[in-house]
Amino acid sequence: MHRTHYRPLETYVPEHIQPCSKPASDLKAAIEAANLGDMWSMILTLDYGVSEVEELSVEKQDEFLNVMALLLKAYQS
Amino acid sequence: MLTRPKSVFSEIGTRAIENGLADPTISAFYEAIMSAPAGKTQEALKEFLPQLSLCSDKVSPLVPPPIFYVGRDSGQRHLFGDDWASPETSTTPLRTPDPDLERISAEAYMRALNDEPYYGYARTVVQAGSQSYEVAFERLIVTLRPSPVADYRICAYLGIIQDLQKTT
């Protein structure tokens, strides 16, 4: 018997509103707590050309947040 | 028979840059940083950011500072690859994958952090994954404060690969 499985429409999440894999607000708070907020702004502005991380695509947000995670580790080591 | 040491790491000094003997990109970066007005170093960095690697100021005699940013067109990304330069998850600080290179590089970062910008030449064999390469490169390391009130510094590393040969 042929069966077709449909995903309910309400489970579809458009790519542009998919959540980022890392919570940006948590990471930014950790960066601020480590007094590294200047670097958050500097990399975001100079390299990505935006002032808020939410202005980036999901892929670019992930890329930027990975850099910030490395920044935190680099100054905590 | 002519023999040469496996590795050469030599400091040339920034006077060579001022005398026009360095790679043009290194000269331009050095000039931009040294002539930047106080508080304007971020603007000076912008043009060169894709070619830079940025590190923290946490250095010890045998351990260079961890890296947190590897520019899209940087020598380190070219040498070690995108997977190394942009790890999707990281549980440890980012360091070059060659322990010997790490150990030897520490001194240059210490010089830059404790004295003045470091400019030098290196030729060595590096291990990248299962492949080893003989690589020759010029490198300039400058230290910057991201803002006048920042209580930490960043090391900006500009490496220009002059020669790259597979050895195995």
PDB file of C-alpha atoms in Angstrom, chain B:
ATOM      1  CA  MET B   1      77.606  18.987  -0.010  1.00  0.00           C
ATOM      2  CA  LEU B   2      75.572  22.005   0.968  1.00  0.00           C
ATOM      3  CA  THR B   3      73.431  21.436   4.032  1.00  0.00           C
ATOM      4  CA  ARG B   4      71.015  23.712   5.775  1.00  0.00           C
ATOM      5  CA  PRO B   5      69.284  23.534   9.117  1.00  0.00           C
ATOM      6  CA  LYS B   6      65.787  22.079   9.283  1.00  0.00           C
ATOM      7  CA  SER B   7      64.334  25.301  10.613  1.00  0.00           C
ATOM      8  CA  VAL B   8      65.307  28.939  10.553  1.00  0.00           C
ATOM      9  CA  PHE B   9      63.555  31.512  12.687  1.00  0.00           C
ATOM     10  CA  SER B  10      65.268  34.856  12.625  1.00  0.00           C
ATOM     11  CA  GLU B  11      64.252  38.303  13.726  1.00  0.00           C
ATOM     12  CA  ILE B  12      65.017  40.897  11.095  1.00  0.00           C
ATOM     13  CA  GLY B  13      63.679  43.925  12.907  1.00  0.00           C
ATOM     14  CA  THR B  14      61.279  46.620  11.810  1.00  0.00           C
ATOM     15  CA  ARG B  15      64.081  48.845  10.499  1.00  0.00           C
ATOM     16  CA  ALA B  16      64.086  46.578   7.422  1.00  0.00           C
ATOM     17  CA  ILE B  17      60.426  47.443   6.842  1.00  0.00           C
ATOM     18  CA  GLU B  18      61.167  51.142   7.143  1.00  0.00           C
ATOM     19  CA  ASN B  19      63.977  50.670   4.615  1.00  0.00           C
ATOM     20  CA  GLY B  20      61.592  49.120   2.090  1.00  0.00           C
ATOM     21  CA  LEU B  21      62.945  45.592   2.309  1.00  0.00           C
ATOM     22  CA  ALA B  22      59.779  43.818   3.449  1.00  0.00           C
ATOM     23  CA  ASP B  23      56.874  42.378   1.502  1.00  0.00           C
ATOM     24  CA  PRO B  24      54.627  45.250   0.299  1.00  0.00           C
ATOM     25  CA  THR B  25      51.617  44.048   2.316  1.00  0.00           C
ATOM     26  CA  ILE B  26      53.684  43.874   5.485  1.00  0.00           C
ATOM     27  CA  SER B  27      55.052  47.347   4.787  1.00  0.00           C
ATOM     28  CA  ALA B  28      51.573  48.757   4.214  1.00  0.00           C
ATOM     29  CA  PHE B  29      50.199  47.167   7.382  1.00  0.00           C
ATOM     30  CA  TYR B  30      53.120  48.365   9.485  1.00  0.00           C
ATOM     31  CA  GLU B  31      52.776  51.882   8.119  1.00  0.00           C
ATOM     32  CA  ALA B  32      49.014  51.897   8.738  1.00  0.00           C
ATOM     33  CA  ILE B  33      49.376  50.776  12.352  1.00  0.00           C
ATOM     34  CA  MET B  34      52.341  52.955  13.250  1.00  0.00           C
ATOM     35  CA  SER B  35      50.801  56.079  11.750  1.00  0.00           C
ATOM     36  CA  ALA B  36      47.300  55.541  13.171  1.00  0.00           C
ATOM     37  CA  PRO B  37      46.284  58.324  15.550  1.00  0.00           C
ATOM     38  CA  ALA B  38      45.631  57.340  19.139  1.00  0.00           C
ATOM     39  CA  GLY B  39      42.260  55.622  19.386  1.00  0.00           C
ATOM     40  CA  LYS B  40      42.092  54.985  15.625  1.00  0.00           C
ATOM     41  CA  THR B  41      43.849  51.651  15.407  1.00  0.00           C
ATOM     42  CA  GLN B  42      40.587  49.823  14.659  1.00  0.00           C
ATOM     43  CA  GLU B  43      40.193  51.780  11.440  1.00  0.00           C
ATOM     44  CA  ALA B  44      43.786  50.955  10.528  1.00  0.00           C
ATOM     45  CA  LEU B  45      43.093  47.260  11.045  1.00  0.00           C
ATOM     46  CA  LYS B  46      40.028  47.125   8.830  1.00  0.00           C
ATOM     47  CA  GLU B  47      41.729  46.968   5.429  1.00  0.00           C
ATOM     48  CA  PHE B  48      44.071  44.203   6.564  1.00  0.00           C
ATOM     49  CA  LEU B  49      41.726  42.114   8.695  1.00  0.00           C
ATOM     50  CA  PRO B  50      41.126  39.403   6.043  1.00  0.00           C
ATOM     51  CA  GLN B  51      44.859  38.700   5.976  1.00  0.00           C
ATOM     52  CA  LEU B  52      45.432  38.737   9.720  1.00  0.00           C
ATOM     53  CA  SER B  53      45.262  36.263  12.525  1.00  0.00           C
ATOM     54  CA  LEU B  54      44.387  37.732  15.919  1.00  0.00           C
ATOM     55  CA  CYS B  55      45.561  36.279  19.210  1.00  0.00           C
ATOM     56  CA  SER B  56      45.217  37.127  22.870  1.00  0.00           C
ATOM     57  CA  ASP B  57      47.997  38.532  25.045  1.00  0.00           C
ATOM     58  CA  LYS B  58      48.354  35.339  27.113  1.00  0.00           C
ATOM     59  CA  VAL B  59      51.859  34.169  26.300  1.00  0.00           C
ATOM     60  CA  SER B  60      54.590  32.245  28.086  1.00  0.00           C
ATOM     61  CA  PRO B  61      58.146  31.407  26.993  1.00  0.00           C
ATOM     62  CA  LEU B  62      57.155  28.175  25.234  1.00  0.00           C
ATOM     63  CA  VAL B  63      53.473  28.755  24.524  1.00  0.00           C
ATOM     64  CA  PRO B  64      52.265  31.442  22.107  1.00  0.00           C
ATOM     65  CA  PRO B  65      48.938  33.167  22.735  1.00  0.00           C
ATOM     66  CA  PRO B  66      45.771  31.337  21.632  1.00  0.00           C
ATOM     67  CA  ILE B  67      44.267  32.431  18.328  1.00  0.00           C
ATOM     68  CA  PHE B  68      40.665  33.587  18.116  1.00  0.00           C
ATOM     69  CA  TYR B  69      40.355  35.017  14.615  1.00  0.00           C
ATOM     70  CA  VAL B  70      41.816  33.713  11.361  1.00  0.00           C
ATOM     71  CA  GLY B  71      41.221  36.007   8.397  1.00  0.00           C
ATOM     72  CA  ARG B  72      39.663  34.619   5.234  1.00  0.00           C
ATOM     73  CA  ASP B  73      42.798  35.272   3.175  1.00  0.00           C
ATOM     74  CA  SER B  74      45.341  34.763   5.925  1.00  0.00           C
ATOM     75  CA  GLY B  75      48.479  32.703   5.581  1.00  0.00           C
ATOM     76  CA  GLN B  76      47.488  30.473   8.504  1.00  0.00           C
ATOM     77  CA  ARG B  77      44.117  29.640   6.916  1.00  0.00           C
ATOM     78  CA  HIS B  78      45.855  28.917   3.634  1.00  0.00           C
ATOM     79  CA  LEU B  79      48.338  26.622   5.354  1.00  0.00           C
ATOM     80  CA  PHE B  80      46.131  24.811   7.855  1.00  0.00           C
ATOM     81  CA  GLY B  81      42.745  24.941   6.139  1.00  0.00           C
ATOM     82  CA  ASP B  82      39.216  26.154   6.826  1.00  0.00           C
ATOM     83  CA  ASP B  83      38.312  23.314   9.166  1.00  0.00           C
ATOM     84  CA  TRP B  84      41.130  24.284  11.482  1.00  0.00           C
ATOM     85  CA  ALA B  85      40.607  28.042  11.137  1.00  0.00           C
ATOM     86  CA  SER B  86      36.844  28.009  11.698  1.00  0.00           C
ATOM     87  CA  PRO B  87      35.999  25.115  13.986  1.00  0.00           C
ATOM     88  CA  GLU B  88      32.254  24.656  14.369  1.00  0.00           C
ATOM     89  CA  THR B  89      32.665  23.775  18.003  1.00  0.00           C
ATOM     90  CA  SER B  90      35.644  24.377  20.188  1.00  0.00           C
ATOM     91  CA  THR B  91      36.351  22.987  23.603  1.00  0.00           C
ATOM     92  CA  THR B  92      39.921  24.212  23.747  1.00  0.00           C
ATOM     93  CA  PRO B  93      41.660  27.430  22.672  1.00  0.00           C
ATOM     94  CA  LEU B  94      42.676  27.526  19.023  1.00  0.00           C
ATOM     95  CA  ARG B  95      46.341  26.825  18.379  1.00  0.00           C
ATOM     96  CA  THR B  96      48.258  25.892  15.257  1.00  0.00           C
ATOM     97  CA  PRO B  97      48.251  22.122  14.767  1.00  0.00           C
ATOM     98  CA  ASP B  98      52.042  21.831  14.812  1.00  0.00           C
ATOM     99  CA  PRO B  99      53.480  21.604  18.353  1.00  0.00           C
ATOM    100  CA  ASP B 100      57.023  22.422  17.212  1.00  0.00           C
ATOM    101  CA  LEU B 101      55.857  25.539  15.411  1.00  0.00           C
ATOM    102  CA  GLU B 102      53.893  26.562  18.496  1.00  0.00           C
ATOM    103  CA  ARG B 103      56.898  26.255  20.767  1.00  0.00           C
ATOM    104  CA  ILE B 104      59.249  28.115  18.451  1.00  0.00           C
ATOM    105  CA  SER B 105      56.733  30.895  17.756  1.00  0.00           C
ATOM    106  CA  ALA B 106      56.280  31.882  21.390  1.00  0.00           C
ATOM    107  CA  GLU B 107      59.429  33.972  21.527  1.00  0.00           C
ATOM    108  CA  ALA B 108      58.269  36.265  18.713  1.00  0.00           C
ATOM    109  CA  TYR B 109      54.986  36.978  20.501  1.00  0.00           C
ATOM    110  CA  MET B 110      56.833  37.685  23.730  1.00  0.00           C
ATOM    111  CA  ARG B 111      59.048  40.166  21.904  1.00  0.00           C
ATOM    112  CA  ALA B 112      56.032  41.890  20.400  1.00  0.00           C
ATOM    113  CA  LEU B 113      54.180  42.041  23.719  1.00  0.00           C
ATOM    114  CA  ASN B 114      57.150  43.089  25.828  1.00  0.00           C
ATOM    115  CA  ASP B 115      59.148  45.301  23.488  1.00  0.00           C
ATOM    116  CA  GLU B 116      58.119  46.410  20.022  1.00  0.00           C
ATOM    117  CA  PRO B 117      56.587  45.037  16.808  1.00  0.00           C
ATOM    118  CA  TYR B 118      58.289  41.832  15.719  1.00  0.00           C
ATOM    119  CA  TYR B 119      59.322  41.361  12.114  1.00  0.00           C
ATOM    120  CA  GLY B 120      61.141  38.235  11.066  1.00  0.00           C
ATOM    121  CA  TYR B 121      61.677  35.452   8.584  1.00  0.00           C
ATOM    122  CA  ALA B 122      61.083  31.774   9.090  1.00  0.00           C
ATOM    123  CA  ARG B 123      61.623  28.624   7.118  1.00  0.00           C
ATOM    124  CA  THR B 124      60.526  25.380   8.652  1.00  0.00           C
ATOM    125  CA  VAL B 125      58.643  22.137   8.159  1.00  0.00           C
ATOM    126  CA  VAL B 126      55.110  22.198   9.499  1.00  0.00           C
ATOM    127  CA  GLN B 127      52.670  19.391   9.940  1.00  0.00           C
ATOM    128  CA  ALA B 128      49.117  20.005   8.708  1.00  0.00           C
ATOM    129  CA  GLY B 129      47.021  16.883   9.138  1.00  0.00           C
ATOM    130  CA  SER B 130      48.830  13.951   7.585  1.00  0.00           C
ATOM    131  CA  GLN B 131      50.794  16.194   5.272  1.00  0.00           C
ATOM    132  CA  SER B 132      54.019  18.001   6.021  1.00  0.00           C
ATOM    133  CA  TYR B 133      55.194  21.088   4.189  1.00  0.00           C
ATOM    134  CA  GLU B 134      58.323  23.125   4.046  1.00  0.00           C
ATOM    135  CA  VAL B 135      57.175  26.699   4.312  1.00  0.00           C
ATOM    136  CA  ALA B 136      59.062  29.979   4.176  1.00  0.00           C
ATOM    137  CA  PHE B 137      57.346  33.105   5.368  1.00  0.00           C
ATOM    138  CA  GLU B 138      57.784  36.647   6.576  1.00  0.00           C
ATOM    139  CA  ARG B 139      55.829  37.577   9.666  1.00  0.00           C
ATOM    140  CA  LEU B 140      54.960  40.766  11.429  1.00  0.00           C
ATOM    141  CA  ILE B 141      53.399  40.750  14.878  1.00  0.00           C
ATOM    142  CA  VAL B 142      52.059  43.965  16.353  1.00  0.00           C
ATOM    143  CA  THR B 143      50.145  44.440  19.572  1.00  0.00           C
ATOM    144  CA  LEU B 144      47.160  46.733  19.898  1.00  0.00           C
ATOM    145  CA  ARG B 145      44.614  47.868  22.417  1.00  0.00           C
ATOM    146  CA  PRO B 146      41.153  47.615  20.871  1.00  0.00           C
ATOM    147  CA  SER B 147      40.203  50.824  22.652  1.00  0.00           C
ATOM    148  CA  PRO B 148      42.120  53.389  24.711  1.00  0.00           C
ATOM    149  CA  VAL B 149      40.527  52.123  27.920  1.00  0.00           C
ATOM    150  CA  ALA B 150      40.910  48.386  27.249  1.00  0.00           C
ATOM    151  CA  ASP B 151      42.977  46.638  29.921  1.00  0.00           C
ATOM    152  CA  TYR B 152      44.145  43.952  27.509  1.00  0.00           C
ATOM    153  CA  ARG B 153      45.880  43.783  24.157  1.00  0.00           C
ATOM    154  CA  ILE B 154      45.502  41.745  21.016  1.00  0.00           C
ATOM    155  CA  CYS B 155      48.339  40.412  18.885  1.00  0.00           C
ATOM    156  CA  ALA B 156      47.806  40.932  15.172  1.00  0.00           C
ATOM    157  CA  TYR B 157      49.844  38.450  13.109  1.00  0.00           C
ATOM    158  CA  LEU B 158      50.461  39.012   9.418  1.00  0.00           C
ATOM    159  CA  GLY B 159      52.270  36.127   7.762  1.00  0.00           C
ATOM    160  CA  ILE B 160      53.188  36.226   4.099  1.00  0.00           C
ATOM    161  CA  ILE B 161      54.050  32.820   2.679  1.00  0.00           C
ATOM    162  CA  GLN B 162      56.936  33.085   0.249  1.00  0.00           C
ATOM    163  CA  ASP B 163      57.357  29.420  -0.546  1.00  0.00           C
ATOM    164  CA  LEU B 164      55.367  26.290   0.202  1.00  0.00           C
ATOM    165  CA  GLN B 165      56.437  22.787  -0.781  1.00  0.00           C
ATOM    166  CA  LYS B 166      55.043  19.399   0.153  1.00  0.00           C
ATOM    167  CA  THR B 167      57.710  17.261   1.751  1.00  0.00           C
ATOM    168  CA  THR B 168      55.912  13.902   1.955  1.00  0.00           C
TER     169      THR B 168
END
